[in-house]
Short mmCIF file of C-alpha atoms in Angstrom, two decimals:
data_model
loop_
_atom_site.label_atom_id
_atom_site.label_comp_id
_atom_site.label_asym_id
_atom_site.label_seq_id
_atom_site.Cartn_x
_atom_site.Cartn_y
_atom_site.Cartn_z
CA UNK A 1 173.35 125.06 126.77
CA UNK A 2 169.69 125.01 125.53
CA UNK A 3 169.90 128.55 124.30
CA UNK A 4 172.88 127.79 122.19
CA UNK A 5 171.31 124.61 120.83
CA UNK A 6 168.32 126.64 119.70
CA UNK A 7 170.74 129.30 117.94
CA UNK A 8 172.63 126.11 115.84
CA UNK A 9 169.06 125.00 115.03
CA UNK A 10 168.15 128.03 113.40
CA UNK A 11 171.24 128.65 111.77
CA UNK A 12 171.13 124.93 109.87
CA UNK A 13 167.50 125.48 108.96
CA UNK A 14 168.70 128.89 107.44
CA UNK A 15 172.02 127.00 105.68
CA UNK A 16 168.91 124.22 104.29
CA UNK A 17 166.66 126.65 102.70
CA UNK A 18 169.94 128.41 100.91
CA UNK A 19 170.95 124.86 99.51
CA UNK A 20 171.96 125.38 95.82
CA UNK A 21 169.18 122.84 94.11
CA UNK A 22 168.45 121.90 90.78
CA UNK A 23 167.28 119.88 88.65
CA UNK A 24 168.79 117.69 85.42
CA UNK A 25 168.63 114.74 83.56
CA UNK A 26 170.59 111.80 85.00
CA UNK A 27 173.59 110.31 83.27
CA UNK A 28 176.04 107.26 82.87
CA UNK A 29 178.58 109.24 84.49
CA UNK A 30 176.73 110.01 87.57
CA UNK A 31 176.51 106.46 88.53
CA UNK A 32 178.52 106.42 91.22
CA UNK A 33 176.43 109.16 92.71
CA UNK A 34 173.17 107.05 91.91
CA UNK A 35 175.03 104.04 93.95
CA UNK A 36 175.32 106.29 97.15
CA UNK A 37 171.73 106.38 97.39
CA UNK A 38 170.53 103.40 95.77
CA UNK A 39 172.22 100.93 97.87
CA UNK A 40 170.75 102.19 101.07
CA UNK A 41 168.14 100.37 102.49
CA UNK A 42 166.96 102.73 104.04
CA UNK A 43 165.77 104.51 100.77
CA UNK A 44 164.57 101.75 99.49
CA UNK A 45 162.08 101.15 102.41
CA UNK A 46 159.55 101.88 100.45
CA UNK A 47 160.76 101.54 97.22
CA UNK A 48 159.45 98.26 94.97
CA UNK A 49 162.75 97.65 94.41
CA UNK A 50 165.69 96.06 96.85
CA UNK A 51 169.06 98.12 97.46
CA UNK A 52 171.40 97.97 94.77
CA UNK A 53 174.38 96.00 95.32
CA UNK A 54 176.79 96.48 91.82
CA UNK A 55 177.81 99.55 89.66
CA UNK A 56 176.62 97.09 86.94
CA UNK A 57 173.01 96.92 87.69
CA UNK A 58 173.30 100.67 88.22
CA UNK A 59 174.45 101.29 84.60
CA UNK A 60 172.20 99.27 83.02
CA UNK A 61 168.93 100.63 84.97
CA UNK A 62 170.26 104.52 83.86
CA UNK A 63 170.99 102.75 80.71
CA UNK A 64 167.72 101.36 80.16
CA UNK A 65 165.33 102.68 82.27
CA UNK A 66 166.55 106.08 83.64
CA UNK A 67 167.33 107.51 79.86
CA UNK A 68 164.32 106.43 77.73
CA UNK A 69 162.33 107.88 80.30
CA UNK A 70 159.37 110.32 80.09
CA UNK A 71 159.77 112.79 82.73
CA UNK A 72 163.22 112.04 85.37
CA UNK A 73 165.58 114.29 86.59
CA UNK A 74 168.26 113.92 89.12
CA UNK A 75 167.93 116.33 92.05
CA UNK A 76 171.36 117.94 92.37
CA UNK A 77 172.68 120.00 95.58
CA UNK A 78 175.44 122.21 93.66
CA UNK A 79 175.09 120.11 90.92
CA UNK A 80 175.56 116.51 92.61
CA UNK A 81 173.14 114.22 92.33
CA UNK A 82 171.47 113.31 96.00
CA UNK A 83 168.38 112.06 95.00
CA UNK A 84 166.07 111.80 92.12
CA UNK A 85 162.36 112.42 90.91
CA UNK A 86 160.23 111.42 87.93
CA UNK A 87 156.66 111.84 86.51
CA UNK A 88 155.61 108.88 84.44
CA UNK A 89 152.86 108.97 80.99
CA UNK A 90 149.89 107.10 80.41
CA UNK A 91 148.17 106.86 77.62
CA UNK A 92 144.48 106.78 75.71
CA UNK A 93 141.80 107.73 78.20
CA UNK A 94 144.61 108.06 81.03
CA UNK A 95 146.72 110.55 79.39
CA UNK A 96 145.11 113.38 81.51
CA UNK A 97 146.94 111.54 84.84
CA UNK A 98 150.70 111.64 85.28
CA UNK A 99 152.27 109.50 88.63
CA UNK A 100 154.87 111.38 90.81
CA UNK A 101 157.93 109.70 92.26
CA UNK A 102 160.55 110.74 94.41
CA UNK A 103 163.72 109.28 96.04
CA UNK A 104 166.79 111.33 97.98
CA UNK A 105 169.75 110.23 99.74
CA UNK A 106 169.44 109.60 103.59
CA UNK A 107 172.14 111.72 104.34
CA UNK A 108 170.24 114.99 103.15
CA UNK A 109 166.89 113.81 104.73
CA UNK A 110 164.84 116.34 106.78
CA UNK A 111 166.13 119.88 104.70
CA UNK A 112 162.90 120.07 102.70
CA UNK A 113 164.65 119.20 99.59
CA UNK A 114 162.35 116.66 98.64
CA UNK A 115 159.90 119.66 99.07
CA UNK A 116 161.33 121.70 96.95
CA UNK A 117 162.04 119.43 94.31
CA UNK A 118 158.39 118.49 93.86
CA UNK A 119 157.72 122.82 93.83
CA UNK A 120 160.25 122.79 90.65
CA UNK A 121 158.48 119.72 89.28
CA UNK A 122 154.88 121.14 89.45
CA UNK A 123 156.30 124.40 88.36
CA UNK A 124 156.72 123.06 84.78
CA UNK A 125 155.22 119.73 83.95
CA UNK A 126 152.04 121.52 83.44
CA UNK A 127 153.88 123.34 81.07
CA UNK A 128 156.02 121.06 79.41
CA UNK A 129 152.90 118.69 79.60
CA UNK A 130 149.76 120.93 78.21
CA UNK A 131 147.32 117.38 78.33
CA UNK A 132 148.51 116.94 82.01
CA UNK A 133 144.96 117.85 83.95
CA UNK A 134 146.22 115.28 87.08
CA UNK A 135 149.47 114.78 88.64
CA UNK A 136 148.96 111.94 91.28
CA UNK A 137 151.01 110.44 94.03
CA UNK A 138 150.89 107.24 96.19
CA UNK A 139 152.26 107.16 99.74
CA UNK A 140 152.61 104.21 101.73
CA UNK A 141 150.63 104.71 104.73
CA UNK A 142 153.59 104.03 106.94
CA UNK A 143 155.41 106.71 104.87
CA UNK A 144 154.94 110.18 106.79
CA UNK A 145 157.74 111.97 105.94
CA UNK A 146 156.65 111.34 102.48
CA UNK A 147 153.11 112.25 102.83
CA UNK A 148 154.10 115.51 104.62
CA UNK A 149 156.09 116.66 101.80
CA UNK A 150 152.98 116.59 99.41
CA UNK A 151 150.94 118.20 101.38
CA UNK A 152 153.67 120.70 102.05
CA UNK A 153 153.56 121.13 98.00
CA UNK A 154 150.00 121.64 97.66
CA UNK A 155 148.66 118.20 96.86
CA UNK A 156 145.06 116.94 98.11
CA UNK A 157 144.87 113.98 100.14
CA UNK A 158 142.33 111.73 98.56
CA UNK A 159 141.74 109.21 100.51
CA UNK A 160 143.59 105.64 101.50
CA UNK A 161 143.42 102.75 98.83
CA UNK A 162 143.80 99.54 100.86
CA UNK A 163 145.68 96.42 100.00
CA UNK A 164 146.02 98.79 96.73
CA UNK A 165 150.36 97.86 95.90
CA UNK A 166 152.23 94.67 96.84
CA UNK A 167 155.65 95.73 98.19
CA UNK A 168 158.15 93.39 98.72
CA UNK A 169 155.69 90.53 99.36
CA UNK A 170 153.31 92.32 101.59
CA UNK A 171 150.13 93.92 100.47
CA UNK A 172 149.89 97.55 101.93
CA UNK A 173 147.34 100.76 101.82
CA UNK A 174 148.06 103.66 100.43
CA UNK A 175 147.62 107.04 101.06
CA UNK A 176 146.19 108.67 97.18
CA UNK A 177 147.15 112.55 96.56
CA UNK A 178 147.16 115.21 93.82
CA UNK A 179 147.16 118.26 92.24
CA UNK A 180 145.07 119.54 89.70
CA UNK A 181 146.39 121.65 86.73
CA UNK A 182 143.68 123.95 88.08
CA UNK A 183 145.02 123.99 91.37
CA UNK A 184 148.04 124.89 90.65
CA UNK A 185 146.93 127.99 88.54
CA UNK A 186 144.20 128.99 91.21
CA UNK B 1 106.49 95.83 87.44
CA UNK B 2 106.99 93.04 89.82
CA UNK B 3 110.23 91.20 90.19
CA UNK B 4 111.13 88.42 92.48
CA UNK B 5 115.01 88.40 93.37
CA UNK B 6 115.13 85.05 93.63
CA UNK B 7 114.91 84.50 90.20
CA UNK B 8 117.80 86.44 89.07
CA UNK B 9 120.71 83.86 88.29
CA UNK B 10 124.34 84.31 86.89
CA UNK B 11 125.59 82.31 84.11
CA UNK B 12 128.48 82.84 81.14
CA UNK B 13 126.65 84.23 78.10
CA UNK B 14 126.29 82.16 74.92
CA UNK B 15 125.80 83.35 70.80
CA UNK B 16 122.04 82.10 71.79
CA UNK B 17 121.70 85.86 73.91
CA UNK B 18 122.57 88.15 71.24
CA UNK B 19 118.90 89.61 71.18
CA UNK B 20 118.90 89.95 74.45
CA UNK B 21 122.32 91.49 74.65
CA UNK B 22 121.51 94.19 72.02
CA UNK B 23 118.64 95.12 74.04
CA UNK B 24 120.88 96.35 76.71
CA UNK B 25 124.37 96.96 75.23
CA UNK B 26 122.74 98.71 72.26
CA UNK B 27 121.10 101.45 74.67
CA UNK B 28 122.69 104.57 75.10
CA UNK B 29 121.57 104.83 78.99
CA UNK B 30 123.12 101.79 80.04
CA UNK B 31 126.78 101.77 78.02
CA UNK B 32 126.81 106.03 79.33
CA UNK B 33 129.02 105.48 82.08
CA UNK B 34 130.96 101.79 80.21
CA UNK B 35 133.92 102.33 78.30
CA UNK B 36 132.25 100.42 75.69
CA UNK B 37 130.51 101.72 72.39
CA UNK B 38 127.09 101.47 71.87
CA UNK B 39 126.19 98.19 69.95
CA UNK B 40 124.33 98.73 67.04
CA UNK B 41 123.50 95.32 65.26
CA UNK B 42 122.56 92.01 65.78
CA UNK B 43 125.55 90.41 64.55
CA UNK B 44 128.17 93.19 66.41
CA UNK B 45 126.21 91.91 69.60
CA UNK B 46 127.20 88.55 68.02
CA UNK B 47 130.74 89.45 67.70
CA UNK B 48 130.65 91.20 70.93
CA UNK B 49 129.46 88.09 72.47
CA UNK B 50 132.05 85.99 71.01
CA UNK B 51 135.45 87.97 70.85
CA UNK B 52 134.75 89.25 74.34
CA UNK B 53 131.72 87.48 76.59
CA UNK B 54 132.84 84.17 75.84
CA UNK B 55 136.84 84.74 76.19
CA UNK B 56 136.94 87.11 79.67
CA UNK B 57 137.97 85.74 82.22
CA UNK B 58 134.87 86.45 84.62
CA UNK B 59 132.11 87.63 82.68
CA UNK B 60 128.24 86.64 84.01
CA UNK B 61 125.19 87.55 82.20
CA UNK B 62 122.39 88.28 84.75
CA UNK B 63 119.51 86.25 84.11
CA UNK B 64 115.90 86.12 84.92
CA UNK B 65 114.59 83.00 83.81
CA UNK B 66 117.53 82.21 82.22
CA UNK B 67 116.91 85.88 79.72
CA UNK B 68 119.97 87.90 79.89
CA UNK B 69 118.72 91.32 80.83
CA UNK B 70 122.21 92.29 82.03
CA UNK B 71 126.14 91.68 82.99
CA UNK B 72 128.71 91.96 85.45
CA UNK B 73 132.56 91.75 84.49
CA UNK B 74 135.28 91.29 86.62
CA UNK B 75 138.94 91.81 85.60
CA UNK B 76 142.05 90.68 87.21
CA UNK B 77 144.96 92.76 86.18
CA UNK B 78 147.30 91.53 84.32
CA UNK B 79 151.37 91.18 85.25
CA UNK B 80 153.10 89.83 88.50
CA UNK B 81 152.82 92.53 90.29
CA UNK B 82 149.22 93.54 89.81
CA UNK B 83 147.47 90.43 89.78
CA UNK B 84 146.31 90.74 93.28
CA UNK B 85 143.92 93.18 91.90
CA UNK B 86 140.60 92.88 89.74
CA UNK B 87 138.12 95.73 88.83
CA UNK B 88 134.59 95.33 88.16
CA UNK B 89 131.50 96.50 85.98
CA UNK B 90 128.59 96.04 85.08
CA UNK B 91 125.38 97.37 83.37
CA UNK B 92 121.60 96.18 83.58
CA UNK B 93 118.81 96.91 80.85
CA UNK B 94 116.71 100.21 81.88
CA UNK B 95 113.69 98.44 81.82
CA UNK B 96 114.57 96.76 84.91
CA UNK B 97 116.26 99.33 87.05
CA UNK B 98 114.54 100.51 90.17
CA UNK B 99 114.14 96.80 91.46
CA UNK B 100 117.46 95.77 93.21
CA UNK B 101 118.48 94.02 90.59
CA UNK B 102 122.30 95.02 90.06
CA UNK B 103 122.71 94.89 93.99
CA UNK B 104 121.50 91.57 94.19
CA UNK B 105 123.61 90.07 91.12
CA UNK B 106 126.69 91.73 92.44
CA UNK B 107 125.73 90.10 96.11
CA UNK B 108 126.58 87.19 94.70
CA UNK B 109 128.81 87.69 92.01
CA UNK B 110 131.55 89.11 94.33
CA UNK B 111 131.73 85.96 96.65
CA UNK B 112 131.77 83.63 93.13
CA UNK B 113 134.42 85.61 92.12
CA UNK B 114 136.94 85.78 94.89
CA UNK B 115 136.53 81.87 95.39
CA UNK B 116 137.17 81.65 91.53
CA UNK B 117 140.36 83.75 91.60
CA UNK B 118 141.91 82.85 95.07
CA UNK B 119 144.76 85.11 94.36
CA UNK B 120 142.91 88.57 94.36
CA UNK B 121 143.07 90.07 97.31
CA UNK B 122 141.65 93.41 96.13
CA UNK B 123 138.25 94.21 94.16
CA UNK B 124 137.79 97.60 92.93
CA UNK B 125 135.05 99.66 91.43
CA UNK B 126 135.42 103.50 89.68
CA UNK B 127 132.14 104.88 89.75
CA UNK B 128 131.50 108.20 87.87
CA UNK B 129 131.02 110.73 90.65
CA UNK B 130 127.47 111.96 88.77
CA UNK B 131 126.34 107.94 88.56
CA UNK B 132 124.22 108.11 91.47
CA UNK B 133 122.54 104.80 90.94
CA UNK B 134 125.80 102.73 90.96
CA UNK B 135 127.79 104.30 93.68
CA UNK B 136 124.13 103.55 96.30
CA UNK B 137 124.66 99.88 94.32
CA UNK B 138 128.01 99.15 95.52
CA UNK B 139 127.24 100.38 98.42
CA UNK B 140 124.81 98.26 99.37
CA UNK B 141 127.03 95.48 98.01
CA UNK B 142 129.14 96.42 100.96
CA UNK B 143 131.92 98.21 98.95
CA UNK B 144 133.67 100.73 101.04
CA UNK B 145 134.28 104.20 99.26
CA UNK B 146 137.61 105.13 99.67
CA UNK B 147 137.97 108.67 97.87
CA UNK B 148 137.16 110.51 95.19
CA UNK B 149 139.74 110.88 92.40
CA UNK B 150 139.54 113.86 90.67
CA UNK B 151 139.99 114.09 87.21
CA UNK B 152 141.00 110.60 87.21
CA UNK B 153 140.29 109.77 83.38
CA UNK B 154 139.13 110.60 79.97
CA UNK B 155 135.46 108.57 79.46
CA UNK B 156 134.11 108.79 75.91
CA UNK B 157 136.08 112.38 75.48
CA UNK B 158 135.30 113.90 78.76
CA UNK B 159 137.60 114.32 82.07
CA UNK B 160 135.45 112.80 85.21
CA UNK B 161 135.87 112.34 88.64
CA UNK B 162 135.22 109.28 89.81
CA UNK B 163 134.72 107.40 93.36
CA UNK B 164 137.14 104.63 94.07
CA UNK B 165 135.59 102.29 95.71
CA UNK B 166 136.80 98.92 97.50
CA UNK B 167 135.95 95.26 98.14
CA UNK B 168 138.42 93.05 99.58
CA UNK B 169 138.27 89.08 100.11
CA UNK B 170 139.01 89.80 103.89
CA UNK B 171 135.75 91.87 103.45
CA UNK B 172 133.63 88.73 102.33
CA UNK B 173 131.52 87.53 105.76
CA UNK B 174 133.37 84.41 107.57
CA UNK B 175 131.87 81.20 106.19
CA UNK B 176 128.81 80.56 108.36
#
């Protein structure tokens, strides 16, 4: 019984690393999608927003916040959005620093997509982004799963900022990480 | 140079300090590690004084016998979400470094502050990660250092690191 557990385990983890990803902007039309992900509270743990409860409110936050965007892309398993990710600008003296956000679907939790995603991401916002030197990223302490998939990517763990974000009411530390342009060459 | 500590004193500036304004905020040593240019004249200290001092919302020039010889700023952020959080500086003229002066003013600036603004929970501090002489300054204020942030920001055209540094109200001693 064991032994035949252990053979489906390896077998999933090799179906999970052959996932077709990718990455592309996010549309009107893949609202529905959006919805599937948005609406879970789970997601939106952590997440400064609450669950999403109308295909209106969807629309106009793709509408208005998803398309005049900077830097987001939907993160698509064969070309379905699951999940999404985003690197916002600053500007003046902070242009150097960009700030990395994820969020995926419960349902494909635990396949290193997430991972993965953030890989493609780092792969060419350096690129696209020549007077990006920092690409930073705050965790919720409580957030491990999160935290383990930047360090899986490469990013330095700084150090924790506390009573640094309100969420939902409650103040909360924060776990500060990055990557360097230069570490990401070296 | 002797200086007792017990002189220094914390008070909002007025048009009347402008000299003594210039004589730090003109000075290339103190303003190296400020966001803030280099004053120049007399009257941009004047201007400086006025458009800025006078309006912040926590700005104290440190006094010794009643002569400004420095400041400290503290500012909340701005916006719903953010205005749990405040971020301080400060600079103190050269002639009087070396004497505990800065540690002392922010001793008790910080405890002013947070019963001023009850609804900051969070004080913060980026110190340049070469400025020696204010990271052992906050230290001894009894801010904790929390990381350093590496390549955090552009300051007068070059990328620094700087220390990130924290001070919160439940940090402040219990009332004795």
């Amino acid at each position: 019984m064991e032994v035949t557990s252990v053979v489906q385990l390896d077998q999933t983890k090799a179906k999970d690393e052959c996932l077709n990803l990718s990455l592309r902007p996010l549309q009107v039309s893949d609202v529905d999608d959006f919805m599937v992900w948005a609406s879970d509270e789970k997601v939106t743990r952590f997440c400064t927003w609450e669950p999403y409860t109308n295909k209106e409110d969807g629309l106009n936050y793709i509408k208005n916040k998803v398309v005049p965007h900077p830097w987001f892309r939907a993160i698509c398993v064969d070309d379905r959005p699951v999940g999404a990710i985003s690197v916002s600008a600053n500007s003046g003296n902070d242009k150097c620093r960009g700030e990395l956000g994820y969020v995926l679907a419960s349902k494909y939790w635990g396949k290193g997509i997430v991972t993965r995603a953030v890989k493609m991401v780092v792969d060419t916002i350096f690129v696209e982004w020549p007077h990006l030197e920092r690409l930073e990223a705050l965790v919720d302490v409580e957030n491990v799963g999160s935290q383990r998939v930047l360090e899986k990517a490469g990013f330095q763990r700084e150090g924790v900022l506390r009573k640094y974000f309100i969420l939902k009411g409650r103040s909360r530390d924060m776990v500060m990480f990055s990557l360097l342009s230069t570490d990401y060459q070296s | 140079m002797e200086v007792d500590l017990s002189k220094i004193t914390l008070r909002p500036f007025k048009l009347e300090d402008a000299d003594d304004f210039l004589l730090f905020a003109g000075d290339d040593q103190v303003t190296n590690y400020l966001r803030w240019q280099t004053l120049n004249s007399k009257q941009e200290a004047l201007d400086h004084i006025k458009d800025v001092c006078i309006p912040h919302p926590w700005r104290r020039s440190i006094c010794i016998d009643n002569c400004s010889i420095g400041f400290i700023s503290i500012f909340p952020f701005s916006g719903e979400e953010h205005r749990f959080k405040a971020n301080i500086g400060y600079g103190v003229a050269v002639k009087y470094w070396g004497h505990g002066i800065a540690t002392k003013a922010l001793k008790m600036a910080v405890p002013q502050f947070f019963a001023d603004f009850p609804d900051v929970v969070r004080l913060e501090a980026f110190i340049d990660a070469q400025n020696l002489g204010s990271q052992r300054v906050v230290e001894k204020t009894g801010f904790q250092k929390e990381g350093m942030l590496r390549k955090y920001a552009y300051m007068k055209g070059k990328l620094r690191d700087m220390f990130i540094y924290s001070f919160l109200s439940t940090d402040l001693p219990a009332n004795p």
